[in-house]
Coordinates of C-alpha atoms in Angstrom, one line a residue:
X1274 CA 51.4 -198.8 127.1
X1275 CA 49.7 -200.4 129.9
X1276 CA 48.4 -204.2 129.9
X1277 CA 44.5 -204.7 129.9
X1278 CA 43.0 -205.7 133.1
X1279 CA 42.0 -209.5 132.5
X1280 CA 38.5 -209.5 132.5
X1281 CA 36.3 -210.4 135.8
X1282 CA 35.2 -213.8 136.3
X1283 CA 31.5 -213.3 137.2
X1284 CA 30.3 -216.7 137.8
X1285 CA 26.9 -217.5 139.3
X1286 CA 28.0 -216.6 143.7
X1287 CA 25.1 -218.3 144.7
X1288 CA 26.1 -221.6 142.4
X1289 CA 30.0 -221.3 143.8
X1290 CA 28.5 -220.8 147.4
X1291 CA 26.2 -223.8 147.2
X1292 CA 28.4 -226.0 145.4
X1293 CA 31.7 -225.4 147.8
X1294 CA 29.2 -225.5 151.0
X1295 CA 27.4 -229.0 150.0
X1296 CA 30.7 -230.2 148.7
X1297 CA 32.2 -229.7 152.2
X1298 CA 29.4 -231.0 153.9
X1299 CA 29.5 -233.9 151.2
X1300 CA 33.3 -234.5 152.3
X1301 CA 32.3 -234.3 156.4
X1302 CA 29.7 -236.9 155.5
X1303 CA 31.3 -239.2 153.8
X1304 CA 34.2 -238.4 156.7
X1305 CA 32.2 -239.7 159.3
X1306 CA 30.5 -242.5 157.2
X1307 CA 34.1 -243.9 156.5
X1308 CA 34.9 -243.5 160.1
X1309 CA 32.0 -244.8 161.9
X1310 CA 32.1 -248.3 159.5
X1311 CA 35.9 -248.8 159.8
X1312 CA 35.4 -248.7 163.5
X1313 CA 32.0 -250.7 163.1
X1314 CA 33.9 -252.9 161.0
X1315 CA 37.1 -253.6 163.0
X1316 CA 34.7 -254.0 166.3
X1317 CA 32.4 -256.8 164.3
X1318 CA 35.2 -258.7 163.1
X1319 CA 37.6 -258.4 166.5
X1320 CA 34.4 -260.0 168.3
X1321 CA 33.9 -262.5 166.2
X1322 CA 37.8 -263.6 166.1
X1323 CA 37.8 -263.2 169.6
X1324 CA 34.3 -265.6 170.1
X1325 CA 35.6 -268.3 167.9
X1326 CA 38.8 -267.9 169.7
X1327 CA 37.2 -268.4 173.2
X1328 CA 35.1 -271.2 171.4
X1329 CA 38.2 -272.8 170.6
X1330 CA 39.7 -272.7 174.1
X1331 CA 36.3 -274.3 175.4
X1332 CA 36.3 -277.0 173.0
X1333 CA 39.8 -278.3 174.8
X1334 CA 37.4 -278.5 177.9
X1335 CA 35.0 -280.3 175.6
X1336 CA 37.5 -282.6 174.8
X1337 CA 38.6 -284.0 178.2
X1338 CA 35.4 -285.2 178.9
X1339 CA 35.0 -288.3 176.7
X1340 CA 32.7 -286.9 174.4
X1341 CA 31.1 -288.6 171.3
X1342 CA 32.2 -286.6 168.2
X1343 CA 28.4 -285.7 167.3
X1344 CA 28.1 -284.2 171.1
X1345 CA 31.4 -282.4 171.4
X1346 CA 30.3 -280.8 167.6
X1347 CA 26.7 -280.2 169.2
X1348 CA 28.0 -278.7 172.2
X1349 CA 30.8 -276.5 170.5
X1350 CA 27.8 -275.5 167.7
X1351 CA 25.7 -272.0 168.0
X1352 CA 25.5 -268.2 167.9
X1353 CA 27.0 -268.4 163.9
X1354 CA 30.0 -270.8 165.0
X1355 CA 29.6 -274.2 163.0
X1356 CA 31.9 -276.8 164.9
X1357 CA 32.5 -280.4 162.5
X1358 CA 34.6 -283.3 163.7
X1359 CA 36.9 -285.6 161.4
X1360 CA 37.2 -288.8 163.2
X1361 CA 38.6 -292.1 161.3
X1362 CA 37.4 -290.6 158.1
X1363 CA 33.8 -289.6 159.3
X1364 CA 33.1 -285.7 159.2
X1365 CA 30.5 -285.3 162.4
X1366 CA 28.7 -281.8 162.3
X1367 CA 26.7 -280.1 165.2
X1368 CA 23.7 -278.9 165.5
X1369 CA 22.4 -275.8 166.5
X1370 CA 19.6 -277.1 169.2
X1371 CA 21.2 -278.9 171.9
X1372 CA 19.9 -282.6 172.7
X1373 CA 17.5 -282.7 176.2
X1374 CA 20.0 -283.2 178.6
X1375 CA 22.7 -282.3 176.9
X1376 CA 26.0 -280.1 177.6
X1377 CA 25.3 -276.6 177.2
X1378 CA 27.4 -274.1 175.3
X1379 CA 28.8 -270.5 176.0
X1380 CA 25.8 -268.1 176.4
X1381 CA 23.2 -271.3 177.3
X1382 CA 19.7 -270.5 178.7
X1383 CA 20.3 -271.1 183.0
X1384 CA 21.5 -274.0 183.8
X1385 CA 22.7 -275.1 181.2
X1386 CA 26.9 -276.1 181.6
X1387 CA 28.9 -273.2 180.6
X1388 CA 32.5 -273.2 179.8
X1389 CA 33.7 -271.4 183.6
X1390 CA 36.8 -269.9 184.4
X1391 CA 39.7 -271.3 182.2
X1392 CA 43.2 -269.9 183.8
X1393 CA 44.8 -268.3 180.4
X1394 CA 48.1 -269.9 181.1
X1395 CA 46.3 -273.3 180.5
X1396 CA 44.6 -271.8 177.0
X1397 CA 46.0 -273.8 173.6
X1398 CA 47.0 -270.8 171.5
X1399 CA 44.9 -271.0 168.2
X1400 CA 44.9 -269.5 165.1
X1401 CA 42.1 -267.7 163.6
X1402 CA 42.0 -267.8 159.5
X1403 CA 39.6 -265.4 157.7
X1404 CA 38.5 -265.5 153.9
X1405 CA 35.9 -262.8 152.7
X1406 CA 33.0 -265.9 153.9
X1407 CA 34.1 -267.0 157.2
X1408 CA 36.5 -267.2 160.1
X1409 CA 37.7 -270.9 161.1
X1410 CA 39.7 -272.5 163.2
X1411 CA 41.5 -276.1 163.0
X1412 CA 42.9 -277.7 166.0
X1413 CA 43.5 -281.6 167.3
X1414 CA 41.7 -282.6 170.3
X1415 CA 41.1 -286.2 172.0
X1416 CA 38.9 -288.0 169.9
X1417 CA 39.9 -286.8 166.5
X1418 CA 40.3 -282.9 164.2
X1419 CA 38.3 -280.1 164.9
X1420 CA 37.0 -277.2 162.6
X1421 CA 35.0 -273.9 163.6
X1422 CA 33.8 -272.1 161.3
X1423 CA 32.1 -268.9 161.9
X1424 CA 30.3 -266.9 158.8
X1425 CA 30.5 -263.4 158.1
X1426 CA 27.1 -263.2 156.1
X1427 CA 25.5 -261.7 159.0
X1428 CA 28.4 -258.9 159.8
X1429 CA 28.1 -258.5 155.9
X1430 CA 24.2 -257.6 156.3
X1431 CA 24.8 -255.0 159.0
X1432 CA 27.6 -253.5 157.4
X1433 CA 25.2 -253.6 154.0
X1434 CA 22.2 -252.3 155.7
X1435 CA 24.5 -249.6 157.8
X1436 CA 25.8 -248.6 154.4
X1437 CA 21.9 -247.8 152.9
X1438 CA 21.1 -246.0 156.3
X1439 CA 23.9 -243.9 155.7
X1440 CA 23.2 -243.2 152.4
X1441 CA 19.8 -242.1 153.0
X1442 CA 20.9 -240.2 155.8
X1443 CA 23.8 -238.5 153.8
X1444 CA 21.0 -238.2 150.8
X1445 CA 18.7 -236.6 153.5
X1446 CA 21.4 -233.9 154.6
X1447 CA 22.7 -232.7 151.7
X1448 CA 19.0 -232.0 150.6
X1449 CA 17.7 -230.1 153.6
X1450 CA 21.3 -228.6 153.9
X1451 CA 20.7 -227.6 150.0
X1452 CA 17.2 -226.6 150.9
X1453 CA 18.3 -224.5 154.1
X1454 CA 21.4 -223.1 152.1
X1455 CA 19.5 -221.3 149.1
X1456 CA 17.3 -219.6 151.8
X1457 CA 20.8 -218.6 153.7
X1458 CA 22.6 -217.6 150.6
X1459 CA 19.2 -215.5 148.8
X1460 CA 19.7 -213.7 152.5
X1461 CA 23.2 -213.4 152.5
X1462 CA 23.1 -211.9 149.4
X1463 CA 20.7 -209.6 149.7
X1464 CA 23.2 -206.5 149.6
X1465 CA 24.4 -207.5 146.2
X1466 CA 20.8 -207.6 144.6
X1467 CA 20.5 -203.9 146.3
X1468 CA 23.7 -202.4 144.8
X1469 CA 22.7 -204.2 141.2
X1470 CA 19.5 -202.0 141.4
X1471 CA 21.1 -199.0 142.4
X1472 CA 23.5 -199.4 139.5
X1473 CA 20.4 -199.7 137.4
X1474 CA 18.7 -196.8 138.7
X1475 CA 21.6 -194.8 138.4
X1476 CA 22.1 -196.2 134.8
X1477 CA 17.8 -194.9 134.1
X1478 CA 19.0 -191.6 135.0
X1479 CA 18.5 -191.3 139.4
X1480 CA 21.3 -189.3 141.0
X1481 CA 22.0 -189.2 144.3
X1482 CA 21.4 -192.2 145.6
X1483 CA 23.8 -193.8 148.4
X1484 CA 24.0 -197.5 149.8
X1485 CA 25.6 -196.3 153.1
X1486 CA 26.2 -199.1 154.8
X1487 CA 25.8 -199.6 158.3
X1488 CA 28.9 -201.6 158.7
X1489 CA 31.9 -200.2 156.7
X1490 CA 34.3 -202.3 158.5
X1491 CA 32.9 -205.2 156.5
X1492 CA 33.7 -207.1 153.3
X1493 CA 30.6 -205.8 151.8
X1494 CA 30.8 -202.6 153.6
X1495 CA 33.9 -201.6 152.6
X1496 CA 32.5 -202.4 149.2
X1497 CA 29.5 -200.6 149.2
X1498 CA 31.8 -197.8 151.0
X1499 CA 33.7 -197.8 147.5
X1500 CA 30.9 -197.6 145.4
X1501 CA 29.3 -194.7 147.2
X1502 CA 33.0 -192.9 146.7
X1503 CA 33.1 -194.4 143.2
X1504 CA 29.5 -193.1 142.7
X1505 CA 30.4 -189.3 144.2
X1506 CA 33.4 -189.5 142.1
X1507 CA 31.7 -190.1 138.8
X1508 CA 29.0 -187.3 139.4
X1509 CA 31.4 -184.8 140.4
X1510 CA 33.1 -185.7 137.1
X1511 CA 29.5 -185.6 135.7
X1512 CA 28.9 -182.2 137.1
X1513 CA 32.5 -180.6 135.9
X1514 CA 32.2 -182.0 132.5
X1515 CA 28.5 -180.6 132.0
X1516 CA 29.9 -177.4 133.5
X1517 CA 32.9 -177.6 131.1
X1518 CA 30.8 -178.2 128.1
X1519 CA 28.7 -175.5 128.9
X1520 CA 31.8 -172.8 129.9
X1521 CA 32.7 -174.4 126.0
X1522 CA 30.1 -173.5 124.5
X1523 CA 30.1 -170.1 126.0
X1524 CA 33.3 -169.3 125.4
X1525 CA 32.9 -170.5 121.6
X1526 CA 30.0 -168.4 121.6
X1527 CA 32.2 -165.2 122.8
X1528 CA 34.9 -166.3 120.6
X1529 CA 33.3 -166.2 117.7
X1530 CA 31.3 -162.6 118.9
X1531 CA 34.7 -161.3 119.1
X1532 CA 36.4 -162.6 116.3
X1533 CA 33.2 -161.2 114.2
X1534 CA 33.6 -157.3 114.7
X1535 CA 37.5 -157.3 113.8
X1536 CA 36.8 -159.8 110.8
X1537 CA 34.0 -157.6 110.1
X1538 CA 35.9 -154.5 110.0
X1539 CA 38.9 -155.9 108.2
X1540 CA 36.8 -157.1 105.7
X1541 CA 34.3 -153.7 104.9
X1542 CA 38.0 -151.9 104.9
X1543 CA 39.2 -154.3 102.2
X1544 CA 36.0 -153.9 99.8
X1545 CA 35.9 -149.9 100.3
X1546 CA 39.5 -149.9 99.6
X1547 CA 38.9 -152.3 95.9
X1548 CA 35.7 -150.9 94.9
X1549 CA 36.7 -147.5 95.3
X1550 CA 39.0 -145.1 94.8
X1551 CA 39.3 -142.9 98.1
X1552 CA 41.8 -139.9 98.8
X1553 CA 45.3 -140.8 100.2
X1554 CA 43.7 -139.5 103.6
X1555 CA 41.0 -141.7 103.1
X1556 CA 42.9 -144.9 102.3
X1557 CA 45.6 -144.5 105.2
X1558 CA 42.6 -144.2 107.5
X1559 CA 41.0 -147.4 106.0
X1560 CA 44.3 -148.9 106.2
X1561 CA 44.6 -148.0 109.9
X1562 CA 41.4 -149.3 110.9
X1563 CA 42.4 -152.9 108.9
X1564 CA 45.5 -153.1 111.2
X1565 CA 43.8 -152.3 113.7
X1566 CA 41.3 -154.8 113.6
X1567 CA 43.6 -157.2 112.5
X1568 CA 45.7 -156.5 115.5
X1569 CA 42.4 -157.2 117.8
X1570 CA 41.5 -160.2 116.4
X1571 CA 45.5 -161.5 116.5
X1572 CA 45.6 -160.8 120.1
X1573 CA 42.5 -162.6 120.8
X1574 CA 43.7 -165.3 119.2
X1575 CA 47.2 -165.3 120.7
X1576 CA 46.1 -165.1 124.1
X1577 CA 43.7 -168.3 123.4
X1578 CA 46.8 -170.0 122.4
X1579 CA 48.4 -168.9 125.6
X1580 CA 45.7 -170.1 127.8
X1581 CA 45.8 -173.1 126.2
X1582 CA 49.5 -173.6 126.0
X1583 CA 49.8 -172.9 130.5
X1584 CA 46.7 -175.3 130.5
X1585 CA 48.6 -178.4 128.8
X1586 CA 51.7 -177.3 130.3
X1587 CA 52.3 -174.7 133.0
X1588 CA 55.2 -175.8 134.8
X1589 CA 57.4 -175.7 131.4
X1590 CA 56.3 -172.5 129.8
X1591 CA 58.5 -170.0 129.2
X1592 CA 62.0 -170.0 129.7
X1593 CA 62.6 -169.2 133.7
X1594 CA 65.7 -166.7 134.9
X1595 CA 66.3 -164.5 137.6
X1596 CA 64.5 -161.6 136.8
X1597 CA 64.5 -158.7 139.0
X1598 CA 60.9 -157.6 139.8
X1599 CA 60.8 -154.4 140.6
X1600 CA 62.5 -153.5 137.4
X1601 CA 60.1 -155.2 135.0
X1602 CA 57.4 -153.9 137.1
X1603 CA 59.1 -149.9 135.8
X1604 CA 59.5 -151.1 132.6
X1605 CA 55.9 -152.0 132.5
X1606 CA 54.5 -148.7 134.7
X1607 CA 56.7 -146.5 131.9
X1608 CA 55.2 -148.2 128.8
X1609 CA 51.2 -148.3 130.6
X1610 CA 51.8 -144.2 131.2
X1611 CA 52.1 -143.9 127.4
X1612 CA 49.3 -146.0 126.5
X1613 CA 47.1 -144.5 129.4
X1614 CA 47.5 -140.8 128.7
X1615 CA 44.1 -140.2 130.7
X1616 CA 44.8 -142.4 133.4
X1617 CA 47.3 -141.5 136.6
X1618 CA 49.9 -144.8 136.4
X1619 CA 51.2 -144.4 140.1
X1620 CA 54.6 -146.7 141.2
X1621 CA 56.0 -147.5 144.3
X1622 CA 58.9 -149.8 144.9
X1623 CA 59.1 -150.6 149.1
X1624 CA 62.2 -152.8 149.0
X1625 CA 65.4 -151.7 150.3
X1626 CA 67.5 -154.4 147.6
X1627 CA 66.2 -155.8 144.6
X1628 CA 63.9 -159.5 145.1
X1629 CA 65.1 -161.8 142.2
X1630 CA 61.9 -164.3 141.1
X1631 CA 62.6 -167.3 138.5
X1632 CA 59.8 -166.7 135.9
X1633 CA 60.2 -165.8 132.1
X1634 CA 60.5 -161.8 131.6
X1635 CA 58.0 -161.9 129.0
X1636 CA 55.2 -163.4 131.0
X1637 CA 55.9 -161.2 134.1
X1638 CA 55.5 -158.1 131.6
X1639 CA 52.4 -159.6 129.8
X1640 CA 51.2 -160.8 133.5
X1641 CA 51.7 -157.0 134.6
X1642 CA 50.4 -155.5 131.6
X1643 CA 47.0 -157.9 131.8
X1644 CA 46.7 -156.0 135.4
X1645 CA 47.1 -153.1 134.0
X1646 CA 44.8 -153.5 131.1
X1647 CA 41.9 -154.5 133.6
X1648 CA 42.7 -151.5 135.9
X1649 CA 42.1 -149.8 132.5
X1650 CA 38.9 -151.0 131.5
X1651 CA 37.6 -150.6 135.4
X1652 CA 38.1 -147.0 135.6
X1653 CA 37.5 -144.1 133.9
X1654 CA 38.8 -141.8 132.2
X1655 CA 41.2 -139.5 134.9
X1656 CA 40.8 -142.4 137.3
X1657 CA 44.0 -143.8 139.4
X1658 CA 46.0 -146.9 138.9
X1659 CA 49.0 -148.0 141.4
X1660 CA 51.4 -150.5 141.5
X1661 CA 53.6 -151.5 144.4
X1662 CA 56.0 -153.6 145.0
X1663 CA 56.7 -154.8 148.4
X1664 CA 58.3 -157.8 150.4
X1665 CA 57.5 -160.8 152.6
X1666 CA 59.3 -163.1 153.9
X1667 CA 60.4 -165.6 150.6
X1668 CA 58.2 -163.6 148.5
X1669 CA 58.1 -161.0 146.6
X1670 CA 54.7 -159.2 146.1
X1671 CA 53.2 -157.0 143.1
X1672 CA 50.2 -155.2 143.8
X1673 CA 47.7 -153.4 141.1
X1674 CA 44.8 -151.2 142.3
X1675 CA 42.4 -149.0 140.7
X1676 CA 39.9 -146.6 142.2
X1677 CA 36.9 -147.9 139.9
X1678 CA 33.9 -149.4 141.3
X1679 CA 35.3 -153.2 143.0
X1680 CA 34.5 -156.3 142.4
X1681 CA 31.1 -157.7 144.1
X1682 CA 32.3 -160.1 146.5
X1683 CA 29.8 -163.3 144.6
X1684 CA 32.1 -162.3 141.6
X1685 CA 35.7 -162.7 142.9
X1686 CA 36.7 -166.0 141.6
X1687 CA 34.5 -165.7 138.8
X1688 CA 36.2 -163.0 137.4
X1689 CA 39.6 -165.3 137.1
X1690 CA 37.2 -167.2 134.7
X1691 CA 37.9 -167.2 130.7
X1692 CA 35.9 -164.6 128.5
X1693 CA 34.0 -162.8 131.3
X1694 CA 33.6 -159.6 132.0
X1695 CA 31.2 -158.2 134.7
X1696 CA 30.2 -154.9 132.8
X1697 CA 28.2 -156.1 129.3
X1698 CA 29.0 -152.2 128.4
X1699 CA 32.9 -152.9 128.5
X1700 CA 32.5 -155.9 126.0
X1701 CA 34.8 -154.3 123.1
X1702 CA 37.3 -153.5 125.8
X1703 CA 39.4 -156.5 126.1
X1704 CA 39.1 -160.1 125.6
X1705 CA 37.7 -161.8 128.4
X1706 CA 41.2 -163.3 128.8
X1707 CA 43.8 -161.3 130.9
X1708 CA 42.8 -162.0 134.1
X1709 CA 42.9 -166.2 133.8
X1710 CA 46.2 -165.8 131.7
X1711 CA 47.9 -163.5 134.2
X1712 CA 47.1 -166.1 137.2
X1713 CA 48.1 -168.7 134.9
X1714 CA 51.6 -167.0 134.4
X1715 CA 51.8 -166.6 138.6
X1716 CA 51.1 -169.8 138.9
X1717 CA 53.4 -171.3 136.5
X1718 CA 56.0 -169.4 138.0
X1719 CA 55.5 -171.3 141.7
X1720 CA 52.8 -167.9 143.0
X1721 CA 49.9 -166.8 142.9
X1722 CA 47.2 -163.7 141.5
X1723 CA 44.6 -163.4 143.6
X1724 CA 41.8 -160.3 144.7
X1725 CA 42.5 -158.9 147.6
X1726 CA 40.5 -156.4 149.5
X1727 CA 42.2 -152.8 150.1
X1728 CA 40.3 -149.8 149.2
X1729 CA 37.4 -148.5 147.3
X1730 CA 38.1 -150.6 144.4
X1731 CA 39.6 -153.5 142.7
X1732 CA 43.5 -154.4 144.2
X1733 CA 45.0 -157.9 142.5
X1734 CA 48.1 -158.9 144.1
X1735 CA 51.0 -161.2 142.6
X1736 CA 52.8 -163.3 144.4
X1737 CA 56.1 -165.2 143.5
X1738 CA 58.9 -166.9 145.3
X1739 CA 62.4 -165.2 145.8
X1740 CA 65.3 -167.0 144.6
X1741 CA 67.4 -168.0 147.4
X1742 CA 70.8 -165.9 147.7
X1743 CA 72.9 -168.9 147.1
X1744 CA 71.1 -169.2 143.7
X1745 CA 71.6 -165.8 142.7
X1746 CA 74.8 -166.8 141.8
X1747 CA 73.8 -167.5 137.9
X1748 CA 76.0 -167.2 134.9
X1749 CA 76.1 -164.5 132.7
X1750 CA 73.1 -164.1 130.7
X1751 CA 70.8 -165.4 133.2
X1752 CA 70.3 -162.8 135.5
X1753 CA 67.8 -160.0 134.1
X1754 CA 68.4 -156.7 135.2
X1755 CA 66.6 -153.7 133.8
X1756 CA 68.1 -150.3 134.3

């Protein structure tokens, strides 16, 4: 027993295709946000450790020129960096605005004094310390302790207001990229929407109808490809099974029309012979014309059971051996020229050694006799029947012709049909039945029965395999040979 398919995960496409395409544009975004402020970040805070630095190294200048404390704090005071001076217990800060006349500072309005050229070999080394406020620096210079301090508030509002500006922006984005993506996706999708209404209008009851895609080579052309195959598919199978139903109800139909007459007849013999009391003549007539019909109605039957049996399975019915052809094929002639009194049965066997075939000897007589049978019913009374057996190469091949009227070359196949027969007149003849059993038998025996044109009228020819001369070879009892 075979597992279940799990079942199909059908969640919204358009939902997954929106959510994985904003979600990567949400990771790209925040990508680059993270990105742009470390750098922004690492390049604020390097240049403000490196301005504090250089202010440090300018306040040793400061400090070799005999500066009060308050004018060395002034001068070393500006652009965010605070300088105070501990002298003798007195904390001295600077001011922002220089004094008139005063020293200038690094970055001073012209003419003010800058700090110049400072040779970095004569630079003091100083050490930068940060907290999450402020970076400061503590060093000693001639006329008492210096401290710089420089405060991060104002890197802290560009990195805050660079952090709302991205925000916005990424905000922005992912709703015009949400915006522009339904419109892509609706489009995208398109094809989808068209094979859901062609399923629907196949569903209401339209046949016919194709997607044909332009591009099979595709994702959604190879699938549209497979529904159009899926779609022929299902109403060929459409088509066959109608056409089955309706050869089904036919052949019920014809079945029970000719299981009627012989039940008819069995049954009137059966209440004449009870409700009266007829001669001896009289009875054994009545009694042959129950067996009789009994005998009709049990060959119908039988040979629905053998149709049926080769349908379910051909390739294992009967039980095969070597049988030689040509001497069924006598056997069979012999018994048809007692049957067919008014007939000429003609035989001709053009092999110069016999052709062994594997097929059950039972079938190959009933397949014969069937071909005889129609033969029968096609001709009339004094009318000709032949059957030759002749040779090709690997085969061995049975022919049966009659000089009746043919077969109309519309009706060739049809004829190999169950239950019909192309003369209405001929209906109590036979059953509708020997020609589809007899190719059945070929068939199941690895050949073929097939209608082949030679003559005036109707010539079937069998065809089965030889058995190869190595497998001739069989053990007793499994090589049939008729005398």
């Amino acid at each position: 027993m075979s597992e279940l398919e799990p079942a199909l995960r059908t969640g919204s496409l358009r939902r997954r295709v929106l959510v994985a395409v904003l979600g990567l544009l949400l990771a790209v975004i925040v990508t680059i946000c993270a990105a742009v402020n470390i750098i922004l970040s690492n390049r604020l805070y390097s240049d403000a450790r490196h301005q504090i630095a250089e202010r440090a190294q300018y306040a040793t200048v400061l400090g070799q020129r005999g500066l009060t404390p308050q004018e060395l704090a002034d001068g070393l005071t500006g652009q965010g960096i605070t300088a105070s001076v501990l002298r003798d217990g007195e904390v001295t800060v600077g001011r922002d605005a220089p004094p008139p006349g005063g020293p200038g500072r690094p970055g001073g309005r012209p003419g003010q004094a800058g700090p110049g050229p400072v040779a970095r070999s004569g630079h003091t080394a100083v050490t930068v310390r940060q907290d999450a406020r402020q970076l400061s620096v503590e060093l000693t210079v001639p006329g008492g302790q210096l401290r710089l301090t420089y405060s991060l508030a104002e890197i802290h509002r560009t990195l805050a207001l660079l952090h709302r500006v991205e925000l916005a922006v990424a905000a922005a984005t992912l709703l015009i990229g949400g915006l522009v993506l339904v419109l892509v996706v609706g489009a995208a999708l398109a094809p989808l929407r068209r094979m859901r209404l062609l399923a629907d209008r196949i569903r209401a009851g339209l046949r016919g109808v194709r997607l044909r895609p332009t591009r099979p080579g595709t994702d959604l052309g190879r699938t549209a490809l497979a529904i159009d195959d899926m779609l022929e598919a299902l109403e060929a199978a459409e088509t066959d099974a109608r056409s089955a139903e309706l050869r089904m109800r036919q052949l019920l139909a014809d079945v029970s029309h000719d299981l009627r007459t012989p039940i008819a007849g069995v049954i009137t013999s059966a209440e004449h012979l009870l409700r009266t009391d007829p001669s001896r003549a009289a009875r054994e007539q009545r009694l042959v014309e129950l067996i009789r019909e009994g005998r009709r109605a049990a060959r119908l039957v039988d040979d629905l059971l053998l149709m049926t049996r080769l349908d379910v399975d051909a390739p294992s019915a009967g039980v095969p051996v070597a049988v030689d052809v040509a001497a069924v094929a006598g056997e069979v002639v012999g018994a048809a020229r007692r049957r067919l009194a008014d007939r000429r049965v003609d035989f001709d066997v053009r092999v110069d050694q016999p052709l062994l075939a594997w097929i059950d000897p039972d079938h190959l007589a009933r397949l014969l006799t069937n071909l005889l049978d129609n033969a029968r019913e096609a001709t009339e009374p004094g009318g000709r029947l032949a059957i030759t057996v002749t040779a090709r190469p690997g085969r061995v091949v049975v022919r049966v012709a009659d000089d009746g009227p043919g077969v109309p070359p519309g009706e060739r196949e049809r004829i190999f049909d169950r239950l019909v027969r192309l003369d209405p007149s001929r209906r109590a003849g036979g059953t509708g039945l020997g020609l589809p059993i007899a190719r059945a038998l070929a068939r199941a025996a690895g050949g073929d029965l097939r209608l082949v044109p030679d003559g005036p009228g109707a010539c079937f020819e069998v065809e089965l395999p030889v058995v190869p001369a190595a497998a001739q070879l069989s053990p007793p009892g499994e090589l049939l040979a008729v005398e």
